[in-house]
XYZ file of C-alpha atoms in Angstrom:
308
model
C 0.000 0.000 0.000
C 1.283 3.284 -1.017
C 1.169 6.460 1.236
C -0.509 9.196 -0.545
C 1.532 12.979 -1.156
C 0.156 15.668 1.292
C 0.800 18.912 0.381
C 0.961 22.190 3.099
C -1.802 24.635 3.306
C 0.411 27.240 3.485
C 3.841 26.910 1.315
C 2.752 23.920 -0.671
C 5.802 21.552 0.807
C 5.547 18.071 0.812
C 4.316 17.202 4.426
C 4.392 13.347 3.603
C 6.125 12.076 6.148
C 4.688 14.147 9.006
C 1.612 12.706 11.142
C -1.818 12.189 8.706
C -3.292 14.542 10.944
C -0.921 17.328 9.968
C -1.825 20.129 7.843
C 1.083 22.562 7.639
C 4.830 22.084 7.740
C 7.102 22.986 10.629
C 7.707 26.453 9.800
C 4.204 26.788 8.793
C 3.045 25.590 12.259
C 4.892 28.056 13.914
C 3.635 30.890 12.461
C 0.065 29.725 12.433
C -0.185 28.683 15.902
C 1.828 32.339 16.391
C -1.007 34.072 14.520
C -3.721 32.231 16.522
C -2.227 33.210 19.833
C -1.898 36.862 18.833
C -6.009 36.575 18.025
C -7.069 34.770 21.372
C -5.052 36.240 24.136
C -4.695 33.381 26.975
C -5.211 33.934 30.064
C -5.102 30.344 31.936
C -2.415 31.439 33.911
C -4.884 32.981 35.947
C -7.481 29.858 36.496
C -8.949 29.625 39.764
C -8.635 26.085 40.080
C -5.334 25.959 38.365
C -3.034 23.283 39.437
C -0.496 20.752 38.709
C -1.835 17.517 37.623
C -5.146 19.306 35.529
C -3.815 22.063 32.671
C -6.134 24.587 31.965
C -7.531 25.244 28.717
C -6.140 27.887 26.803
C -8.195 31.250 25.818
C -10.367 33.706 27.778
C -11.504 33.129 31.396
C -15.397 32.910 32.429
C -16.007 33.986 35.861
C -12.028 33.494 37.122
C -11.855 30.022 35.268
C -10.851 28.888 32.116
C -13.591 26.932 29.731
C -12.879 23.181 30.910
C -12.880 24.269 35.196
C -15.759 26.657 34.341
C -17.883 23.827 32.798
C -16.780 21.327 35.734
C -18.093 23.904 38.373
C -21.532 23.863 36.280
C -21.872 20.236 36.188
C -20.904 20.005 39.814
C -23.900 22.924 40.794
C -21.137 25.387 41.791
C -22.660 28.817 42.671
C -19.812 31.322 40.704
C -21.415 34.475 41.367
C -19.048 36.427 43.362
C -19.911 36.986 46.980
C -22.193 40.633 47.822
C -20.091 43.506 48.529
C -20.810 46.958 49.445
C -20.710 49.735 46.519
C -17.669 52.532 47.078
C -19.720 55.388 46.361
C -22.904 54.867 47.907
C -22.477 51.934 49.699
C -25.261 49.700 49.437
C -25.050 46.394 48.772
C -25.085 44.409 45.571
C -24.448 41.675 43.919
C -21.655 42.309 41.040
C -21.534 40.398 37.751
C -17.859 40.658 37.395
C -14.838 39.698 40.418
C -13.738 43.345 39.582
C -16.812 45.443 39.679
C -16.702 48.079 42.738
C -19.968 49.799 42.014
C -23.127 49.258 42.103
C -24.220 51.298 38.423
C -22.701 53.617 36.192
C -24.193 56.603 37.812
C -21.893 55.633 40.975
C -18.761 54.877 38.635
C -19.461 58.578 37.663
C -19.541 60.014 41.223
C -16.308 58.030 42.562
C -14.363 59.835 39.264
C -16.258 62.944 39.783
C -14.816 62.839 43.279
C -11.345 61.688 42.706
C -10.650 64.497 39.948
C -12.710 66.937 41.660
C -10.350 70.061 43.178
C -12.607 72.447 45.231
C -9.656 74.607 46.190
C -8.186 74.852 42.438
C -9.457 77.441 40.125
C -8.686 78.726 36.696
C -9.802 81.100 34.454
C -12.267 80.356 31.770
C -11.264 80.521 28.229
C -13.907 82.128 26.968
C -15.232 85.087 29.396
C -12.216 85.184 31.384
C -14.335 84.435 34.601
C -12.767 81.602 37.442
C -14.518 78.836 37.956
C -13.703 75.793 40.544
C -11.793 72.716 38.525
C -14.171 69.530 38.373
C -12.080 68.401 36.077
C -8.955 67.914 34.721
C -9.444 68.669 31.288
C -12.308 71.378 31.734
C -11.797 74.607 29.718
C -15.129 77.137 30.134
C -17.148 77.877 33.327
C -20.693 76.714 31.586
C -22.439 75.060 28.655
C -22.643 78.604 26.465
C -18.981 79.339 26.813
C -18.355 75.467 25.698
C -20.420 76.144 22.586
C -18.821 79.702 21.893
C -15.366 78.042 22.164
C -16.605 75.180 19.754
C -17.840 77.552 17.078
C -14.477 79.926 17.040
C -12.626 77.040 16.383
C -14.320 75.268 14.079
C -14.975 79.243 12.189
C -12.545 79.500 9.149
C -13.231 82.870 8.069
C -16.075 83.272 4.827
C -14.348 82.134 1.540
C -15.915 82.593 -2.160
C -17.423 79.621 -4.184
C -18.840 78.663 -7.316
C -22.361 76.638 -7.248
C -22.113 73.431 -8.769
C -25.651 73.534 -10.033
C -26.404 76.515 -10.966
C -22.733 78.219 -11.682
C -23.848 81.460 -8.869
C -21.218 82.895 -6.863
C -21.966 82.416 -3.233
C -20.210 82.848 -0.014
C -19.726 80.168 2.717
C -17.797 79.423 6.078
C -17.499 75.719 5.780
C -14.653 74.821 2.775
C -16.438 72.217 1.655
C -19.716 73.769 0.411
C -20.233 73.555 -3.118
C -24.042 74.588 -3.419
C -25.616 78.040 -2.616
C -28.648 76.889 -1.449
C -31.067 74.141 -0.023
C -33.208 73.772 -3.476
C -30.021 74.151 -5.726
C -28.587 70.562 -3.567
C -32.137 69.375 -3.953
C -31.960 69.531 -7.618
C -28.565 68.760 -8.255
C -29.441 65.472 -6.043
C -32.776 64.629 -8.347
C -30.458 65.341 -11.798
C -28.030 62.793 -10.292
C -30.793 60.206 -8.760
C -33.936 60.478 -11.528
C -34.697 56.816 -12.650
C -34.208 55.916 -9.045
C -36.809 58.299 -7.695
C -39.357 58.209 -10.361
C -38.968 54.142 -10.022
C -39.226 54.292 -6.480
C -42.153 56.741 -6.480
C -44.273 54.613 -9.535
C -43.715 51.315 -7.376
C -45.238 53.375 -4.129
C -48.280 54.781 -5.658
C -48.428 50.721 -6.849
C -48.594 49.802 -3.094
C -50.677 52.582 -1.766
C -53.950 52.995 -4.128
C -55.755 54.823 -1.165
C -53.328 57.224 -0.706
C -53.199 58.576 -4.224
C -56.493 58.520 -4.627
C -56.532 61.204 -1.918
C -53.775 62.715 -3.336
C -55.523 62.867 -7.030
C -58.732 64.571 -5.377
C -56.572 66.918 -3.861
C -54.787 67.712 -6.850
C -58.207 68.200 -8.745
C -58.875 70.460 -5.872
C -56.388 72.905 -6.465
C -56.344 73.101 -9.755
C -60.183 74.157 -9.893
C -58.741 76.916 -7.580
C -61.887 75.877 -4.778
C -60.791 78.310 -2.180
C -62.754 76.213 0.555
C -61.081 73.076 -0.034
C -58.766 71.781 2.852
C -57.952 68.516 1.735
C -59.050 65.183 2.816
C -56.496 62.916 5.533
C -56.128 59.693 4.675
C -56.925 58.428 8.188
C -60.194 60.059 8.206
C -61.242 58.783 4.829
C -60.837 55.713 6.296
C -63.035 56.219 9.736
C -65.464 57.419 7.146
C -65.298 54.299 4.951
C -65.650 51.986 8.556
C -68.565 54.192 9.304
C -70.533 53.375 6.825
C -69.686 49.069 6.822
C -67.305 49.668 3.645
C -70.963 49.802 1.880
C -71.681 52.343 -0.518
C -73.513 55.379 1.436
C -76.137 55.466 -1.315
C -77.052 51.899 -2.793
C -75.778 50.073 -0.170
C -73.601 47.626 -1.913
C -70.378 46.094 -0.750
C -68.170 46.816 -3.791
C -64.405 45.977 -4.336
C -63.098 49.680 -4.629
C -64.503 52.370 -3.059
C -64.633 55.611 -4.638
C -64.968 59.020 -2.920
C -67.855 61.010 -3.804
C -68.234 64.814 -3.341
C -72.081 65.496 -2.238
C -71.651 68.755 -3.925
C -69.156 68.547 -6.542
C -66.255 70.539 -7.074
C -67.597 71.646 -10.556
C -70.261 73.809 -8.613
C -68.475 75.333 -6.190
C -68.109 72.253 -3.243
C -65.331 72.006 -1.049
C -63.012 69.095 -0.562
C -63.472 68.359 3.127
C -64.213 65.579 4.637
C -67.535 66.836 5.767
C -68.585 66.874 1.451
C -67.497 63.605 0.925
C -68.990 60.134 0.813
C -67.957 56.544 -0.043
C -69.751 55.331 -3.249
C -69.312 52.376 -5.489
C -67.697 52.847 -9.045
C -71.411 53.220 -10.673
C -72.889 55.120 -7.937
C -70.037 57.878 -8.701
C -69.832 57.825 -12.457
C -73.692 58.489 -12.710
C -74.301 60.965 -10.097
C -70.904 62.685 -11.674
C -71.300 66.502 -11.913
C -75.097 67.010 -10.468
C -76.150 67.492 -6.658
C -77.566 64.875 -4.500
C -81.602 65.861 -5.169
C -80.638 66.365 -8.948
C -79.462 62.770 -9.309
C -82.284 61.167 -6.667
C -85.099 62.889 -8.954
C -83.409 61.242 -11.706
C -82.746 57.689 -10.548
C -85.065 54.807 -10.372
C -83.951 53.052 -8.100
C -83.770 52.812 -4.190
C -81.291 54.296 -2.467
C -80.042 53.557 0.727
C -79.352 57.419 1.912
């Protein structure tokens, strides 16, 4: 029987003769197992239960133990919570997570730094207004919030520099260096120019999804363009308490139909407003006959009953 060629994983050398379990050469070991321990820091030197006659597992610790002690203590119904100590800055008692915690939240974490930088007797003056102001802090500048903020904008300030719109070729004046439009609408419409298919795509596939909503926004449109000075618009929401109102039926035949049309009572043609208050749900053929005329107009003329 014939052993088989094994090549390395890394350098390609023939690893033959090495153990079939092998995947790398010598060298190649080295510098793997090198790499691995640079990734997954251990730490078994510091095992609780360390001794002797048991190694440790290599890697992280879990509650003071490395992985193979921590899962004996689990099996074995080992309690590894660390006992309850007192917190440092307020000193009630809790029970901490970690062997290191001192405190009992972040809130008293804060406090005991607060108090270990804080130096009531030291002063210096602010950089701002020039006013002294107790040190709380090591690296505290300005007595208050507004002097903070002042300081923040003189630095950041550059002095006002002359630019060029990209859009619409205008000379403009700026502080920040990188502005390169001279106004909101002149980035809106360089951003459309740039972004068109998208947007149109993205706005044809949501009037696709939302039928409702541009039927609203359709009778709105109409609205305007008739120049109705009474016409506030229709909500979507409250088209649709108005629609639940009525059992999704038709207000004036009383039929259940698949799409519901909004009626004006008096239409828009003749002077009615598009509120909520002149509208109704009707049913496709309920709207398309009634079209133009007002409510008594069409009853007079239609033979049959109607349910309002």
């Amino acid at each position: 029987m014939t052993q088989t060629t094994r090549d390395c994983l890394d350098c390609s050398a023939d690893i033959s003769h090495r153990h079939g379990n092998s995947r790398r050469c010598l060298p190649c070991s080295a510098v793997h197992l090198k790499k691995q321990n640079s990734r997954n820091p251990d730490d078994s030197a510091g095992c609780f239960d360390r001794n002797e006659a048991d190694c440790c597992t290599r890697g992280k610790l879990r509650r003071l133990r490395c992985s193979k002690h921590y899962k004996r203590a689990i099996n074995a119904g080992i309690d590894l919570l660390p006992p309850s100590r007192n917190c440092r800055s307020c000193g009630g008692g809790f029970t901490p997570l970690r062997h290191d915690a001192q405190h009992c939240s972040r809130r008293c974490t804060t406090q005991t730094s607060y108090r270990r930088n804080r130096r009531p007797d030291e002063t210096r003056p602010c950089t701002e207004c020039k006013t002294s102001f107790p040190v709380t802090r090591t690296d505290r500048l300005t007595c208050s919030r507004k002097c903070r903020q002042r300081r923040t904008a003189r630095r950041s300030y550059k002095g006002i520099h002359d630019f060029v719109c990209t859009h619409c070729a205008g000379a403009f004046q700026a502080i920040r260096s990188d502005a390169i439009y001279c106004s909101f609408w002149c980035r809106r419409r360089a951003y459309y120019a740039l972004n068109r298919a998208y947007l149109i795509a993205s706005s044809v596939r949501w009037a696709a999804e939302n039928p409702e909503a541009m039927q609203v926004r359709r009778r709105a449109r109409r609205a305007r363009k008739r120049n109705n000075p009474g016409s506030v618009g229709v909500e979507l929401k409250d088209w649709r308490r108005l629609v639940h109102r009525y059992r999704n039926c038709c207000a004036y035949c009383g039929v259940r139909p698949e799409v519901m049309q909004m009626d004006h009572v008096i239409p828009l043609a003749l002077g009615g407003r598009h509120a909520i208050g002149n509208v109704l749900p009707a049913c496709p053929p309920c709207n398309h006959s009634k079209s133009a005329q007002l409510l008594i107009e069409w009853r007079s003329r239609r033979k049959l009953p109607l349910a309002a």
